[in-house]
Amino acid sequence: MEKHLKVSAIKEGTVLDHIPPDQLFNVIDILGLAHSTNQMTFGTNLDSKLLGKKAIIKIADRFFKDDDINKIALIAPQAKINIIHDFEVVEKKELSIPATIKGIVKCMNPVCITNHQPVETLFTTIKENGELKLLCHYCEKATSEKNIKIISND
Amino acid sequence: MPKHLISIHDFSKEDILDVLRMAADFEKQPSQPIFHDKVIASIFFEPSTRTRLSFETAANRLGARVIGFSDAGNTSVSKGETLKDTIMMVSNYADLIIMRHPLEGSARYASEVSKVPVINAGDGANQHPSQTLLDLYSIQKTQGMLSNLKIDVVGDLKYGRTVHSLLQAMSHFSPTFIFTAPEELKLPDEYKLFLKSKDIPFSETNELIYGFNDADIIYMTRVQRERFTDPIEYERVKNVYSLNLSMLEKTKPNMKILHPLPRVNEIAYDVDNSNHAYYFEQAKNGVYTRMAIIAKLLGEK
């Protein structure tokens, strides 16, 4: 088997690995990468032992705060975060789902105030029988994992 | 102390008991102009005659002046003003805001924008906490206590917000529930899980009279046509879920029937004169309870 990297290495920065391919563009959206001026490589539909297929993002010279990076746990809970210094992985981070989510996700309740007025959404995250649910701070309704819709960061 | 009343969860057991105590005091002496120097805004973005009149009566009996509107039609809202701007403006004028709005979560949002206390008088199908508090006041008044009562909740248990708030509020007082509903309108699982987590016993039935003879309170709710996909099913349920006097022969002497009103045909008129009927007094209790809520939030007494 060929043993070379499909996506070139970076010297300094962050690698987001094991992103589900269908969530790549949502991750880009949540992290606001479309407007970033850093050098970035995006790869998708790469082979993965863990997921079958995966996507990967490499961002040079950029390091994220835990609070920011944890936002992607909603859509890519298995993603791994590698911090790179001088071409070496110096730290690996796992994601954890934040207790509250501000913005990012749309409330699935069509008559929720956040879907009609300029109000930023706010949720508390709850785990119910292993399933993630977002409880709306405003209308008190739950948005289940499969109904999570990302509000575009553009 | 809570600054607003948006959801029944905002009030602890002590807050609830505090409101009930004050309501009893206002019932003894209903005209107490302690807020003669206050202005209360009553802003109703959708019409609700019953709730609005009850709140405005409460405000007037406390001596406050009332400003507001009963329908968003003739206001700046129809010119496209956002809720935030309306609330900012009104909270400059008034000492307290009572708000009804068709969108869910609107009251919570208003409380975050407002500089003065906000009372939620109904935000869509979400919360209507003053109704819950007046229900508790009525239960306490008729039974002499709130603890260890058997409550039969009948009708639309799926969408009825009064039902959901009632069982959350009653959960502080170790009740036993009987849930009587047609298959289509059964209590959602999330509320059953909530009751289980609090070790509150309950049983479920679709037979109307199943719980009657055992109950201290029968809490009736309206079964609404729009909740049914099948109109024939609605007609069937509507006729089955109609309480009449002959069903009350073996009920407990202390049993009272509550209903948030308006009723359609879920309680027959022959029940109105029975000792068990309490729904009109219940509505009257609303004024005292709302006086207590206003007084609590304005920090008097």
Coordinates of C-alpha atoms in Angstrom, one line a residue:
Chain A
M1 CA 0.0 0.0 0.0
E2 CA 1.2 3.5 -0.8
K3 CA 2.4 5.2 2.3
H4 CA 2.2 8.9 1.5
L5 CA 0.0 11.7 2.7
K6 CA -2.9 12.5 0.4
V7 CA -3.0 16.0 2.0
S8 CA 0.3 17.7 2.5
A9 CA 1.6 18.3 6.0
I10 CA 1.7 21.7 7.8
K11 CA 4.5 23.1 9.9
E12 CA 2.5 25.0 12.5
G13 CA -1.3 24.9 13.0
T14 CA -4.3 22.7 13.6
V15 CA -5.5 19.5 11.9
L16 CA -9.1 18.5 12.2
D17 CA -9.3 14.8 11.4
H18 CA -12.1 12.2 11.2
I19 CA -14.8 14.6 10.1
P20 CA -17.8 12.8 8.4
P21 CA -17.5 13.8 4.7
D22 CA -21.1 15.2 4.6
Q23 CA -20.3 17.5 7.5
L24 CA -17.2 19.1 6.0
F25 CA -18.9 22.2 4.7
N26 CA -20.9 22.6 8.0
V27 CA -17.6 22.5 9.9
I28 CA -16.1 25.1 7.6
D29 CA -19.3 27.2 8.2
I30 CA -19.3 26.8 12.0
L31 CA -15.6 27.8 12.3
G32 CA -16.1 30.6 9.9
L33 CA -13.2 29.4 7.7
A34 CA -14.6 30.8 4.5
H35 CA -13.3 34.3 5.6
S36 CA -10.0 33.1 7.1
T37 CA -6.8 34.3 5.4
N38 CA -4.7 31.4 6.7
Q39 CA -3.4 28.7 4.4
M40 CA -5.8 25.8 4.5
T41 CA -6.2 22.4 2.8
F42 CA -9.5 20.6 2.8
G43 CA -9.7 16.9 1.9
T44 CA -12.8 14.8 1.6
N45 CA -13.9 11.3 0.9
L46 CA -10.5 10.0 2.1
D47 CA -10.3 6.4 3.4
S48 CA -10.8 6.1 7.1
K49 CA -10.6 2.9 9.3
L50 CA -12.9 4.6 11.8
L51 CA -15.6 6.1 9.5
G52 CA -15.1 4.4 6.1
K53 CA -14.8 7.8 4.5
K54 CA -13.7 10.9 6.2
A55 CA -12.9 14.6 5.6
I56 CA -9.9 16.5 7.0
I57 CA -9.0 20.1 7.4
K58 CA -5.5 21.5 7.9
I59 CA -5.1 25.1 8.9
A60 CA -1.7 26.7 9.1
D61 CA -0.8 29.1 11.9
R62 CA -4.2 28.9 13.6
F63 CA -5.0 27.5 17.0
F64 CA -8.6 27.4 18.3
K65 CA -10.0 28.0 21.8
D66 CA -11.6 24.9 23.2
D67 CA -15.0 26.7 23.4
D68 CA -14.8 27.4 19.7
I69 CA -13.7 24.0 18.5
N70 CA -16.2 22.2 20.7
K71 CA -19.0 23.7 18.7
I72 CA -18.3 21.2 15.9
A73 CA -19.0 18.3 18.4
L74 CA -22.7 18.7 17.4
I75 CA -22.1 17.5 13.9
A76 CA -18.8 15.7 14.0
P77 CA -18.5 14.2 17.5
Q78 CA -15.8 11.8 16.5
A79 CA -13.5 14.4 15.1
K80 CA -9.9 14.5 16.4
I81 CA -8.0 17.8 16.9
N82 CA -4.2 17.6 16.4
I83 CA -2.1 20.6 17.3
I84 CA 1.0 20.8 15.1
H85 CA 4.4 22.4 16.0
D86 CA 7.3 22.0 13.7
F87 CA 5.6 19.2 11.7
E88 CA 5.0 17.2 14.9
V89 CA 1.7 16.5 16.6
V90 CA 2.3 18.0 20.1
E91 CA -1.3 17.6 21.4
K92 CA -4.3 15.6 20.5
K93 CA -7.7 16.7 21.7
E94 CA -11.1 15.0 21.8
L95 CA -14.2 17.0 21.4
S96 CA -16.7 17.4 24.2
I97 CA -20.2 18.7 23.7
P98 CA -20.6 22.1 25.3
A99 CA -23.3 22.6 28.0
T100 CA -24.8 25.5 26.1
I101 CA -24.8 26.4 22.4
K102 CA -25.2 30.0 21.4
G103 CA -26.1 30.7 17.8
I104 CA -24.9 28.1 15.2
V105 CA -28.1 25.9 15.3
K106 CA -31.6 26.8 14.3
C107 CA -34.5 25.9 16.6
M108 CA -36.7 23.3 14.8
N109 CA -39.9 24.8 16.3
P110 CA -41.4 26.9 13.4
V111 CA -43.3 29.1 15.9
C112 CA -40.2 29.8 18.1
I113 CA -39.5 33.5 18.4
T114 CA -35.9 32.9 17.2
N115 CA -37.3 31.9 13.8
H116 CA -39.2 35.2 13.4
Q117 CA -37.3 38.0 15.0
P118 CA -33.6 38.9 15.1
V119 CA -32.8 36.8 18.2
E120 CA -29.7 34.7 18.5
T121 CA -30.6 31.1 19.4
L122 CA -29.5 29.6 22.7
F123 CA -29.7 26.0 23.7
T124 CA -28.7 23.8 26.6
T125 CA -27.5 20.3 25.6
I126 CA -29.1 17.2 27.1
K127 CA -28.3 13.6 26.6
E128 CA -31.4 11.4 26.7
N129 CA -30.9 7.6 26.2
G130 CA -27.6 8.3 24.5
E131 CA -29.2 10.8 22.1
L132 CA -28.2 14.4 22.0
K133 CA -30.9 17.0 22.3
L134 CA -30.8 20.7 22.3
L135 CA -33.3 22.4 24.6
C136 CA -34.3 25.9 23.4
H137 CA -33.9 28.6 26.0
Y138 CA -36.8 30.5 24.5
C139 CA -39.6 28.2 23.4
E140 CA -38.5 25.3 25.7
K141 CA -38.8 22.8 22.9
A142 CA -36.2 20.1 22.1
T143 CA -34.4 19.9 18.8
S144 CA -33.1 16.3 18.3
E145 CA -29.8 15.4 16.9
K146 CA -31.1 14.4 13.5
N147 CA -32.9 17.7 13.1
I148 CA -29.9 19.9 13.8
K149 CA -29.7 22.6 11.1
I150 CA -26.7 24.8 11.0
I151 CA -27.2 28.6 10.6
S152 CA -24.7 29.7 8.0
N153 CA -21.9 31.8 9.3
D154 CA -21.5 33.7 6.0
Chain B
M1 CA -36.2 36.3 44.1
P2 CA -37.3 35.9 40.5
K3 CA -37.6 39.2 38.6
H4 CA -40.0 37.9 36.0
L5 CA -42.7 35.3 35.6
I6 CA -42.1 33.7 32.3
S7 CA -42.4 30.0 32.9
I8 CA -43.7 28.0 35.9
H9 CA -40.1 26.7 36.3
D10 CA -39.0 30.2 37.3
F11 CA -40.9 29.9 40.6
S12 CA -39.6 27.6 43.3
K13 CA -41.9 25.9 45.7
E14 CA -41.4 28.7 48.2
D15 CA -42.2 31.3 45.5
I16 CA -45.4 29.4 44.6
L17 CA -46.5 29.2 48.3
D18 CA -45.7 32.9 48.7
V19 CA -48.0 33.8 45.8
L20 CA -50.8 31.6 47.1
R21 CA -50.5 33.2 50.6
M22 CA -50.7 36.7 49.1
A23 CA -53.6 35.7 46.9
A24 CA -55.6 34.5 50.0
D25 CA -54.9 37.9 51.5
F26 CA -56.1 39.7 48.5
E27 CA -59.2 37.6 48.4
K28 CA -60.1 38.8 51.9
Q29 CA -59.5 42.4 50.9
P30 CA -59.7 42.7 47.1
S31 CA -59.2 46.5 46.9
Q32 CA -55.8 47.4 48.1
P33 CA -54.5 50.4 46.1
I34 CA -50.8 49.8 47.1
F35 CA -49.6 50.6 43.6
H36 CA -51.5 53.9 43.0
D37 CA -48.3 55.4 41.9
K38 CA -47.5 52.7 39.3
V39 CA -48.2 52.3 35.6
I40 CA -48.7 48.7 34.3
A41 CA -48.5 47.9 30.6
S42 CA -50.8 45.3 29.3
I43 CA -49.7 44.5 25.8
F44 CA -51.6 41.8 23.9
F45 CA -50.2 41.0 20.5
E46 CA -53.1 38.6 20.0
P47 CA -56.6 38.9 21.5
S48 CA -57.4 37.1 24.7
T49 CA -60.4 38.7 26.4
R50 CA -60.5 36.4 29.5
T51 CA -56.8 36.7 30.5
R52 CA -56.5 40.4 29.7
L53 CA -59.6 41.4 31.7
S54 CA -58.4 39.3 34.6
F55 CA -55.0 40.9 34.6
E56 CA -56.3 44.4 34.1
T57 CA -58.9 43.9 36.9
A58 CA -56.0 42.8 39.1
A59 CA -53.9 45.8 38.2
N60 CA -56.9 48.2 38.8
R61 CA -57.7 46.6 42.2
L62 CA -54.1 47.3 43.2
G63 CA -54.6 51.0 42.3
A64 CA -52.3 50.9 39.3
R65 CA -53.0 52.8 36.0
V66 CA -53.1 50.5 33.0
I67 CA -51.8 51.3 29.5
G68 CA -51.5 49.0 26.5
F69 CA -53.3 47.4 23.6
S70 CA -55.5 44.4 23.1
D71 CA -54.6 43.5 19.5
A72 CA -51.4 44.2 17.5
G73 CA -53.5 45.4 14.5
N74 CA -53.5 49.1 15.2
T75 CA -50.0 49.4 16.7
S76 CA -46.5 50.0 15.4
V77 CA -46.1 46.2 15.2
S78 CA -48.2 46.3 12.0
K79 CA -45.6 48.8 10.7
G80 CA -42.9 46.2 11.1
E81 CA -41.5 47.2 14.5
T82 CA -39.5 44.3 16.1
L83 CA -40.6 42.9 19.5
K84 CA -37.3 44.2 21.0
D85 CA -38.1 47.8 20.0
T86 CA -41.7 47.6 21.3
I87 CA -40.5 46.2 24.6
M88 CA -37.7 48.8 24.9
M89 CA -40.2 51.6 24.4
V90 CA -42.9 50.2 26.7
S91 CA -40.4 49.4 29.5
N92 CA -39.5 53.1 29.4
Y93 CA -43.0 54.0 30.2
A94 CA -44.3 51.3 32.6
D95 CA -43.2 49.8 35.9
L96 CA -44.3 46.3 34.9
I97 CA -45.3 44.6 31.6
I98 CA -48.0 41.9 31.1
M99 CA -47.6 40.4 27.7
R100 CA -49.4 37.9 25.5
H101 CA -47.7 37.0 22.1
P102 CA -48.4 34.2 19.6
L103 CA -44.8 33.2 19.2
E104 CA -43.2 30.7 21.6
G105 CA -40.3 32.0 23.6
S106 CA -41.4 35.6 23.0
A107 CA -41.9 36.3 26.7
R108 CA -38.5 35.0 27.7
Y109 CA -36.9 37.2 25.0
A110 CA -39.0 40.2 26.2
S111 CA -37.7 39.7 29.8
E112 CA -34.1 39.8 28.5
V113 CA -34.8 43.1 26.7
S114 CA -37.0 44.8 29.3
K115 CA -35.8 47.0 32.2
V116 CA -38.9 46.2 34.2
P117 CA -40.5 42.9 35.3
V118 CA -42.4 40.9 32.6
I119 CA -45.3 38.6 33.3
N120 CA -46.0 36.1 30.5
A121 CA -49.7 36.0 29.8
G122 CA -49.3 33.3 27.3
D123 CA -46.6 32.7 24.6
G124 CA -48.2 30.6 21.9
A125 CA -48.6 27.0 23.0
N126 CA -45.7 27.3 25.4
Q127 CA -46.4 28.7 28.8
H128 CA -49.2 30.4 30.7
P129 CA -47.9 30.5 34.3
S130 CA -50.5 32.7 35.9
Q131 CA -53.1 30.1 34.8
T132 CA -51.1 27.4 36.6
L133 CA -50.8 29.5 39.8
L134 CA -54.5 30.2 39.8
D135 CA -55.2 26.4 39.4
L136 CA -53.0 25.7 42.4
Y137 CA -54.7 28.4 44.4
S138 CA -58.1 26.9 43.5
I139 CA -56.9 23.4 44.4
Q140 CA -55.6 24.6 47.7
K141 CA -58.7 26.6 48.5
T142 CA -61.1 23.8 47.8
Q143 CA -59.1 21.0 49.4
G144 CA -57.5 23.0 52.3
M145 CA -54.1 21.8 51.2
L146 CA -52.0 21.0 48.2
S147 CA -50.2 17.8 49.4
N148 CA -51.1 14.2 48.7
L149 CA -54.1 14.8 46.4
K150 CA -55.4 12.6 43.7
I151 CA -55.8 14.5 40.5
D152 CA -57.6 13.2 37.4
V153 CA -56.5 15.2 34.3
V154 CA -58.9 14.7 31.4
G155 CA -58.9 15.7 27.7
D156 CA -56.1 17.0 25.6
L157 CA -53.0 15.9 27.5
K158 CA -50.8 16.0 24.4
Y159 CA -51.0 19.7 23.4
G160 CA -52.6 21.3 26.5
R161 CA -50.1 23.7 28.0
T162 CA -52.1 24.1 31.1
V163 CA -51.9 20.4 31.8
H164 CA -48.1 20.3 31.3
S165 CA -47.5 23.3 33.6
L166 CA -49.9 22.0 36.2
L167 CA -48.2 18.7 36.6
Q168 CA -44.8 20.4 36.8
A169 CA -46.0 22.8 39.5
M170 CA -47.9 20.1 41.4
S171 CA -44.8 17.9 41.4
H172 CA -43.6 19.8 44.5
F173 CA -46.6 18.5 46.5
S174 CA -46.5 14.7 46.1
P175 CA -49.7 14.2 44.1
T176 CA -51.1 11.0 42.5
F177 CA -52.2 11.5 38.9
I178 CA -54.7 9.8 36.7
F179 CA -54.3 10.7 33.0
T180 CA -57.6 10.3 31.0
A181 CA -57.2 10.9 27.3
P182 CA -58.1 9.4 23.9
E183 CA -55.2 7.6 22.2
E184 CA -54.4 10.6 19.9
L185 CA -54.0 13.0 22.8
K186 CA -52.1 11.0 25.4
L187 CA -49.5 12.6 27.7
P188 CA -46.1 12.8 25.9
D189 CA -43.3 10.6 27.2
E190 CA -41.1 13.5 28.3
Y191 CA -43.7 14.3 31.0
K192 CA -44.0 10.7 32.1
L193 CA -40.2 10.5 32.4
F194 CA -40.3 13.7 34.5
L195 CA -42.9 12.3 36.9
K196 CA -41.0 9.0 37.2
S197 CA -37.8 10.9 38.0
K198 CA -39.7 12.6 40.9
D199 CA -41.3 9.3 42.0
I200 CA -44.8 10.6 41.4
P201 CA -47.3 7.7 40.8
F202 CA -49.7 7.9 37.9
S203 CA -52.0 5.7 35.8
E204 CA -53.4 6.2 32.3
T205 CA -56.7 5.4 30.9
N206 CA -58.9 6.3 27.9
E207 CA -62.1 5.6 29.8
L208 CA -63.6 8.9 30.9
I209 CA -65.1 7.9 34.3
Y210 CA -62.3 5.5 35.3
G211 CA -60.7 7.9 37.8
F212 CA -63.8 9.9 38.9
N213 CA -64.7 8.1 42.1
D214 CA -61.2 8.3 43.5
A215 CA -60.3 11.8 42.6
D216 CA -60.0 14.9 44.8
I217 CA -59.8 17.1 41.7
I218 CA -61.0 16.4 38.1
Y219 CA -59.2 18.8 35.8
M220 CA -61.0 18.9 32.5
T221 CA -59.6 20.4 29.4
R222 CA -60.9 21.2 25.9
V223 CA -60.5 18.7 23.1
Q224 CA -59.9 20.8 20.0
R225 CA -61.0 19.8 16.6
E226 CA -57.7 21.0 14.9
R227 CA -55.7 18.4 16.9
F228 CA -57.3 15.5 14.9
T229 CA -56.3 14.4 11.5
D230 CA -59.5 12.4 11.2
P231 CA -62.7 14.5 11.6
I232 CA -64.8 11.4 12.3
E233 CA -62.5 10.5 15.1
Y234 CA -62.9 14.0 16.6
E235 CA -66.7 13.7 16.6
R236 CA -66.4 10.3 18.3
V237 CA -64.0 11.6 21.0
K238 CA -65.9 14.8 21.5
N239 CA -69.1 12.9 22.3
V240 CA -67.3 10.3 24.6
Y241 CA -65.4 13.0 26.5
S242 CA -68.4 14.8 27.8
L243 CA -68.9 14.9 31.6
N244 CA -72.4 15.0 32.9
L245 CA -74.1 15.0 36.3
S246 CA -75.1 11.3 36.3
M247 CA -71.4 10.4 36.2
L248 CA -70.8 12.1 39.6
E249 CA -73.0 10.0 41.8
K250 CA -70.3 8.1 43.6
T251 CA -67.5 10.7 43.7
K252 CA -65.9 12.0 46.9
P253 CA -67.8 14.8 48.6
N254 CA -64.7 17.1 48.5
M255 CA -64.2 16.5 44.8
K256 CA -64.1 19.6 42.6
I257 CA -64.1 20.0 38.9
L258 CA -61.7 22.5 37.4
H259 CA -61.5 23.7 33.8
P260 CA -59.3 26.5 32.4
L261 CA -62.3 27.6 30.2
P262 CA -63.7 28.2 27.7
R263 CA -65.5 24.9 27.7
V264 CA -67.3 23.6 24.7
N265 CA -69.2 20.4 25.4
E266 CA -66.8 18.6 27.6
I267 CA -68.8 19.6 30.7
A268 CA -72.6 19.4 30.3
Y269 CA -74.6 22.3 31.7
D270 CA -76.4 20.1 34.2
V271 CA -73.1 19.9 36.1
D272 CA -72.9 23.7 36.6
N273 CA -75.3 23.7 39.7
S274 CA -73.6 20.7 41.4
N275 CA -71.5 21.2 44.5
H276 CA -68.6 19.7 42.5
A277 CA -68.5 22.4 39.8
Y278 CA -65.8 24.9 40.6
Y279 CA -64.7 26.3 37.2
F280 CA -66.4 29.7 37.5
E281 CA -65.0 30.4 41.0
Q282 CA -61.7 29.2 39.6
A283 CA -61.8 32.0 37.0
K284 CA -62.6 34.5 39.8
N285 CA -59.6 33.2 41.8
G286 CA -57.5 34.3 38.8
V287 CA -57.9 38.0 39.8
Y288 CA -56.5 37.4 43.3
T289 CA -53.7 35.2 42.0
R290 CA -52.7 37.8 39.4
M291 CA -52.8 40.5 42.1
A292 CA -50.4 38.4 44.1
I293 CA -48.1 37.9 41.1
I294 CA -48.0 41.6 40.4
A295 CA -47.3 42.4 44.0
K296 CA -44.6 39.8 44.3
L297 CA -42.8 41.1 41.2
L298 CA -43.1 44.7 42.1
G299 CA -41.7 43.7 45.5
E300 CA -44.4 44.9 47.9
K301 CA -45.9 43.0 50.8

